[in-house]
Coordinates of C-alpha atoms in Angstrom, one line a residue:
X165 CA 87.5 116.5 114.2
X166 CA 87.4 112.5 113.7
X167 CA 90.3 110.4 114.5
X168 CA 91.8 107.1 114.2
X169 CA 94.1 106.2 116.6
X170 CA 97.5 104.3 115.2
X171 CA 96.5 101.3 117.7
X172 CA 93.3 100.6 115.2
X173 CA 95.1 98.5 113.0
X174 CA 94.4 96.0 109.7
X175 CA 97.0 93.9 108.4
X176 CA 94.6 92.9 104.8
X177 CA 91.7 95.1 103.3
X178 CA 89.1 92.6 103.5
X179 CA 84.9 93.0 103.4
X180 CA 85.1 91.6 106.7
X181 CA 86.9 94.1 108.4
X182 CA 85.1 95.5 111.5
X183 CA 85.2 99.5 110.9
X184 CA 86.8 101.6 113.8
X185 CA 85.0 104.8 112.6
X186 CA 81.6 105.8 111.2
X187 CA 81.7 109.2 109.2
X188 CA 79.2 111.2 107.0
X189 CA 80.3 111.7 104.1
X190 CA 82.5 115.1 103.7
X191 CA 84.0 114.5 106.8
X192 CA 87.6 115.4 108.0
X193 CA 89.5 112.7 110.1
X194 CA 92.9 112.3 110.9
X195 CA 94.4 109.2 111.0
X196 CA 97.6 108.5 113.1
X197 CA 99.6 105.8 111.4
X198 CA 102.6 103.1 112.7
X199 CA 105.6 103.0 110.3
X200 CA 105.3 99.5 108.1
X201 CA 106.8 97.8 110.3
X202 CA 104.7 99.0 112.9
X203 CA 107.3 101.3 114.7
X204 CA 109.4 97.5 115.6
X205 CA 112.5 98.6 114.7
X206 CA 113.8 101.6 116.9
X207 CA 117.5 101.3 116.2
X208 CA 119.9 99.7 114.4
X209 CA 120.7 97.1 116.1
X210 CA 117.2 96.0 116.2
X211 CA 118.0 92.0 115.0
X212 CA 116.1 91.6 111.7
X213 CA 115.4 87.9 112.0
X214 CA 113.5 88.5 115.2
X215 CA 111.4 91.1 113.5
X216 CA 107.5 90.1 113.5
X217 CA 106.7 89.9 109.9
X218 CA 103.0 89.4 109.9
X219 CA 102.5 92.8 112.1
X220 CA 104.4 94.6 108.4
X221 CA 102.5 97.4 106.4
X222 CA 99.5 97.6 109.2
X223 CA 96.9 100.5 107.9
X224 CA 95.0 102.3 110.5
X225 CA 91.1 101.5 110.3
X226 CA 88.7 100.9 108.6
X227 CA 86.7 104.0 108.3
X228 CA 83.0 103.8 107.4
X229 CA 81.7 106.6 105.1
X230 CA 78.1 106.5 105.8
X231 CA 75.5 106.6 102.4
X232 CA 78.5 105.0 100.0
X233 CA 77.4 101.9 98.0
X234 CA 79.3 99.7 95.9
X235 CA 80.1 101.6 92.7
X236 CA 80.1 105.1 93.9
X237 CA 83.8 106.8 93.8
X238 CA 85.3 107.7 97.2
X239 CA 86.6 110.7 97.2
X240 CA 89.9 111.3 99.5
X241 CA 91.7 114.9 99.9
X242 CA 95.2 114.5 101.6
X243 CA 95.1 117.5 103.3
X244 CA 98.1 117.6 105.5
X245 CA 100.8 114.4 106.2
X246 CA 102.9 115.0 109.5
X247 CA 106.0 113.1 110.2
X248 CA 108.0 112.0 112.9
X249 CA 111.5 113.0 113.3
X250 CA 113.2 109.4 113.0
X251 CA 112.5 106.9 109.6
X252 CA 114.3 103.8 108.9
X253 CA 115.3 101.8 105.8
X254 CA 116.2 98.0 105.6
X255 CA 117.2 96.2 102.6
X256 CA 119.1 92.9 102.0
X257 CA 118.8 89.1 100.7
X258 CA 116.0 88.8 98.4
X259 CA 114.6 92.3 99.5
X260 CA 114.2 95.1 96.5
X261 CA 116.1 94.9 93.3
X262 CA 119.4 94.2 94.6
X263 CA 118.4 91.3 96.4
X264 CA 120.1 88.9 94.4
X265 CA 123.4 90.6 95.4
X266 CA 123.3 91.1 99.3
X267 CA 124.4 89.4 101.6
X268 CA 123.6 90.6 104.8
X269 CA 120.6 92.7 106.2
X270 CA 121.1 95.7 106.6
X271 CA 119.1 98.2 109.2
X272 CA 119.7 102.2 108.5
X273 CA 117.9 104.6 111.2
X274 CA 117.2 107.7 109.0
X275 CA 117.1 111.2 111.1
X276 CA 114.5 114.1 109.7
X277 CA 116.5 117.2 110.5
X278 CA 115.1 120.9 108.2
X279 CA 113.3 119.3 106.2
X280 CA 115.7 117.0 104.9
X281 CA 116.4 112.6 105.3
X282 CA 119.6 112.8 106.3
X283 CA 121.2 108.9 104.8
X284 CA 124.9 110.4 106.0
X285 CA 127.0 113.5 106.9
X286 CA 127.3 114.0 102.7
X287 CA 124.3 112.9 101.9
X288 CA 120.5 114.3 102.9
X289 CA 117.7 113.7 100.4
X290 CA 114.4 116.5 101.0
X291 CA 111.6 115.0 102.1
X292 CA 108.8 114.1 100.2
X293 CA 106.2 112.6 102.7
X294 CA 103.8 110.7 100.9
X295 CA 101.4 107.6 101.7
X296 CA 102.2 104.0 101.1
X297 CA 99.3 101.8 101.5
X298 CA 95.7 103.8 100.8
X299 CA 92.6 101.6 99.6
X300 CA 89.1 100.3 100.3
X301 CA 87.8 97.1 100.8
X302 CA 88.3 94.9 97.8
X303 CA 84.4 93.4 96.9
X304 CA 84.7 89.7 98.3
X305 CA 88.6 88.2 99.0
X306 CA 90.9 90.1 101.3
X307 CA 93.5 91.4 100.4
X308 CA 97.3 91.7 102.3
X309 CA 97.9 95.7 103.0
X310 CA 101.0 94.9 101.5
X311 CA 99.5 94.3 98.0
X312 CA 98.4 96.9 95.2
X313 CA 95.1 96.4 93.4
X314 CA 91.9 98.7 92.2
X315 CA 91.3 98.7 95.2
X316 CA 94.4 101.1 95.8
X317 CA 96.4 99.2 98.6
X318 CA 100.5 99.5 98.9
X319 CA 100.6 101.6 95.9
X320 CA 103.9 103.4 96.8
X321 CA 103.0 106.0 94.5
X322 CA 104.6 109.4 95.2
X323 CA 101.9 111.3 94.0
X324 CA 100.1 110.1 97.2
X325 CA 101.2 113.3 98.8
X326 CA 99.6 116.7 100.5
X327 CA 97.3 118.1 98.2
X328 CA 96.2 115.3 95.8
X329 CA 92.6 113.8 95.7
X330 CA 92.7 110.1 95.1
X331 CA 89.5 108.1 94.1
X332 CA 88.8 105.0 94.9
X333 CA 86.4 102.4 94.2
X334 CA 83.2 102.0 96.9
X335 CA 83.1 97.7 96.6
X336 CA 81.1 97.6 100.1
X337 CA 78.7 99.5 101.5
X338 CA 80.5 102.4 103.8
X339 CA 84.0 101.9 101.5
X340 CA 86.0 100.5 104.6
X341 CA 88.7 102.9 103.9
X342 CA 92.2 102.6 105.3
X343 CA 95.8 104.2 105.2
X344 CA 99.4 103.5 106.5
X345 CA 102.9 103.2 105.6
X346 CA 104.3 106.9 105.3
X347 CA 107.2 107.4 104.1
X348 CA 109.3 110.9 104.9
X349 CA 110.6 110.6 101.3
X350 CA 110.9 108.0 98.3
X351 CA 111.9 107.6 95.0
X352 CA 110.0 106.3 92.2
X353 CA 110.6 102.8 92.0
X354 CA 111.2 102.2 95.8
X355 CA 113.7 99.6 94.5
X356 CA 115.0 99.1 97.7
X357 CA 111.8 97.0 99.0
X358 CA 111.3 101.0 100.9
X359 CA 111.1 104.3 101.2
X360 CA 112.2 106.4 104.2
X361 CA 109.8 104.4 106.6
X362 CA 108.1 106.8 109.0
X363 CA 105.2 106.8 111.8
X364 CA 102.9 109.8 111.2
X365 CA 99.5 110.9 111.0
X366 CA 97.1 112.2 108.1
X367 CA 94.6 114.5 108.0
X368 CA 91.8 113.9 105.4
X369 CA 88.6 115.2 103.9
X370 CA 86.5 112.1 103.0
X371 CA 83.6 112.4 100.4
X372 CA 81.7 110.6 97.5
X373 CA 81.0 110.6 93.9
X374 CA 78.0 108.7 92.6
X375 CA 77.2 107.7 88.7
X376 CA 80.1 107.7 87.3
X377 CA 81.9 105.1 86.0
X378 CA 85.8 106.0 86.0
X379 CA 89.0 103.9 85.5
X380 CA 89.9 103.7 89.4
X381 CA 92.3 104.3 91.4
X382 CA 92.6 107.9 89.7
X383 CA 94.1 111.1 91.2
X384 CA 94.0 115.0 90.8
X385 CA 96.4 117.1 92.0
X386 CA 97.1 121.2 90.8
X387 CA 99.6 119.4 88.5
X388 CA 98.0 116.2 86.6
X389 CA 95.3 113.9 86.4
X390 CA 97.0 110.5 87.0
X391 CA 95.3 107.0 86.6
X392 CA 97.3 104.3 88.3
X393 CA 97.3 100.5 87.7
X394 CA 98.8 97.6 89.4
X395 CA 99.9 93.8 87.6
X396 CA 102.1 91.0 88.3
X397 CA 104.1 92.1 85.5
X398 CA 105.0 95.8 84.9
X399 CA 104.8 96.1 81.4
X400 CA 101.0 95.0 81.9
X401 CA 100.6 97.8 84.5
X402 CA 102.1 100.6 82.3
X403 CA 99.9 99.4 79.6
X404 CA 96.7 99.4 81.7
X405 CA 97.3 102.9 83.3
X406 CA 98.1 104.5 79.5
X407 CA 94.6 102.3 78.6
X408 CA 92.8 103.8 81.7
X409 CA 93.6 107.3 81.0
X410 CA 92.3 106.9 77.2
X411 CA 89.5 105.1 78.5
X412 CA 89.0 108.2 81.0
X413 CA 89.7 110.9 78.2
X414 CA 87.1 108.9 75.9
X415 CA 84.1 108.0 78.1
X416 CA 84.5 111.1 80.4
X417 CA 85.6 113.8 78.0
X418 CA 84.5 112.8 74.6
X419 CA 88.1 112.9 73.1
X420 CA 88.7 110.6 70.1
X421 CA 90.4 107.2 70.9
X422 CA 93.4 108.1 68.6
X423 CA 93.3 112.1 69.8
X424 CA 93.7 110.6 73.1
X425 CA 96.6 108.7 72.6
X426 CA 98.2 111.7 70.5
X427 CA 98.0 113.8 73.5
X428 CA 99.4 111.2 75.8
X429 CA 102.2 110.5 73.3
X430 CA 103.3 114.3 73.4
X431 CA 102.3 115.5 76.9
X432 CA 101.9 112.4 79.3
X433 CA 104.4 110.8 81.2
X434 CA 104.1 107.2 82.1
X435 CA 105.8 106.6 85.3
X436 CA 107.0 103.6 87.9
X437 CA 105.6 103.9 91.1
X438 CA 107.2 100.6 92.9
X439 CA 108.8 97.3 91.7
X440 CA 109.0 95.1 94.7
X441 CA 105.8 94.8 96.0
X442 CA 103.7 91.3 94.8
X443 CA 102.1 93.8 92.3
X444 CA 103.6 96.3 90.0
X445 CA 102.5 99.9 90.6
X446 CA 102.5 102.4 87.2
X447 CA 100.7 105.4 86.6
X448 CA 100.1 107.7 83.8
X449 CA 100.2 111.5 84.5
X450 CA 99.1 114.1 82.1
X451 CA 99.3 117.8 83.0
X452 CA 95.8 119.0 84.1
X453 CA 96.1 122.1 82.1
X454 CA 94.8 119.4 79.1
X455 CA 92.4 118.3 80.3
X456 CA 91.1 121.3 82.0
X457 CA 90.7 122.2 78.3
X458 CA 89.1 119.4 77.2
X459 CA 86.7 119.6 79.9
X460 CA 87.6 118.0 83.0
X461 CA 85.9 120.2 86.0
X462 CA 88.2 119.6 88.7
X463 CA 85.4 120.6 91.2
X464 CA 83.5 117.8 90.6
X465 CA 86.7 115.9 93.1
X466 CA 86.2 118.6 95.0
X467 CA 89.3 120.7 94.0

């Protein structure tokens, strides 16, 4: 069994990155990962201001999958996400949606106690760990691990959970791939700037895809096939996952433009993944039952 150790850290997915691993293709690793604020805040009183902001949403790696090339698909299995037993949250000024209105930071340790976040003695939300920032290198400019792109990157999409495949684009030879940022449970939207934040590790079947040209990031789950898109604006990103999944459906499948877009119409569901990241993070979900029957092998992700 690989591993990468929660000390190997990026702060940007970049071409230049130096990788930490070397893995054959279908190889299992597991990665252990540092909260996204790399496990600084420890308790409450933990003074926001003096918080190191350029050490926020570290990934650990990169891993090189050896024989990928730029345009194969990387194909990632989340096989198992384990948490610790203590998250935090932070919001405040000119953090999340409610920015605007806060005036004070405000630092919330989060215990993980039967399988639940417990926010107070009346409230405890079930956990729903899932995996913030997962990517490759971008092709030439880095890019911050706490911005979205093709590339994947901070995502925030809850689909990113135990038992989904996510593809990725291969933009350098050997992928670079890298994950961080768990968090024990989160809500579509993430609208306050966070999830549950939560150190933890990942354990993950890496493997490859080559000659096909898909719509990426993509994912497959028993539930849906999902294509995911990320824009400045977020009526631009729900547009592009919607025109992904057509594209997908079309290209892949062989399904009419206009059948497509019926069936996505009916049966889809266009979700928000996250608002308050420098990108905007939607994705379009349709039950994989459809496309099973228009096609779509699931085994060629390895499902």
């Amino acid at each position: 069994m690989y591993r990468v150790k929660k000390q190997d850290v990026i702060y940007a997915m970049s071409p230049e990155n130096q990788p930490v691993l070397k893995v054959e293709a279908g190889s299992i690793v597991t990665v252990e990962t540092c909260d996204c604020f790399e496990d600084q805040i420890q308790s409450a009183d933990t003074v926001f201001q003096e918080l190191d902001w350029n050490r926020i949403n570290p990934a650990s790696g990169p891993i090189y999958i050896e024989g990928t090339e730029p345009g194969d698909i990387l194909v990632v299995n989340i096989q198992k996400i384990e948490i610790k037993n203590q998250g935090v949250m932070v919001t405040g000024p000119e953090l999340g949606v409610m920015g605007f209105d806060l005036q004070e930071n405000v630092i919330k340790m989060i215990p993980i106690q039967d399988g639940q976040a417990v926010l107070s003695d009346k409230l405890q939300v079930p956990i729903n760990p899932m995996i913030g920032v997962i990517g490759t290198a971008p092709a030439k400019e880095a890019i911050s691990c706490g911005t979205p792109g093709d590339h994947g990157g901070n995502m925030d999409c809850k689909q990113m959970r135990e038992g989904t495949t996510l593809l990725l684009p291969v933009n350098v030879p050997g992928a670079l791939f890298a994950l961080g940022d768990l968090h024990a449970a989160m809500a579509d939207g993430e609208v306050a700037v966070c999830g549950v934040e939560i150190a933890g590790e990942v354990t993950v079947k890496l493997d490859v895809i080559k000659g096909k040209q898909w719509p990426l990031p993509m994912a497959v789950n028993q539930e849906h096939l999902i294509t995911i898109a990320s824009e400045k604006e977020l009526d631009k990103a729900a547009d592009r996952a919607v025109i992904n999944m057509v594209q997908f459906l079309h290209e892949e499948l062989g399904v009419e433009k206009a059948e497509a877009t019926f069936l996505l119409s009916a049966a889809g569901d266009l979700r928000i993944c996250q608002v308050v990241d420098p990108l905007k993070t939607a994705r379009m979900e349709l039950p994989l039952a459809y496309a099973t029957a228009l096609g779509f092998d699931s085994k060629i992700v390895g499902r």
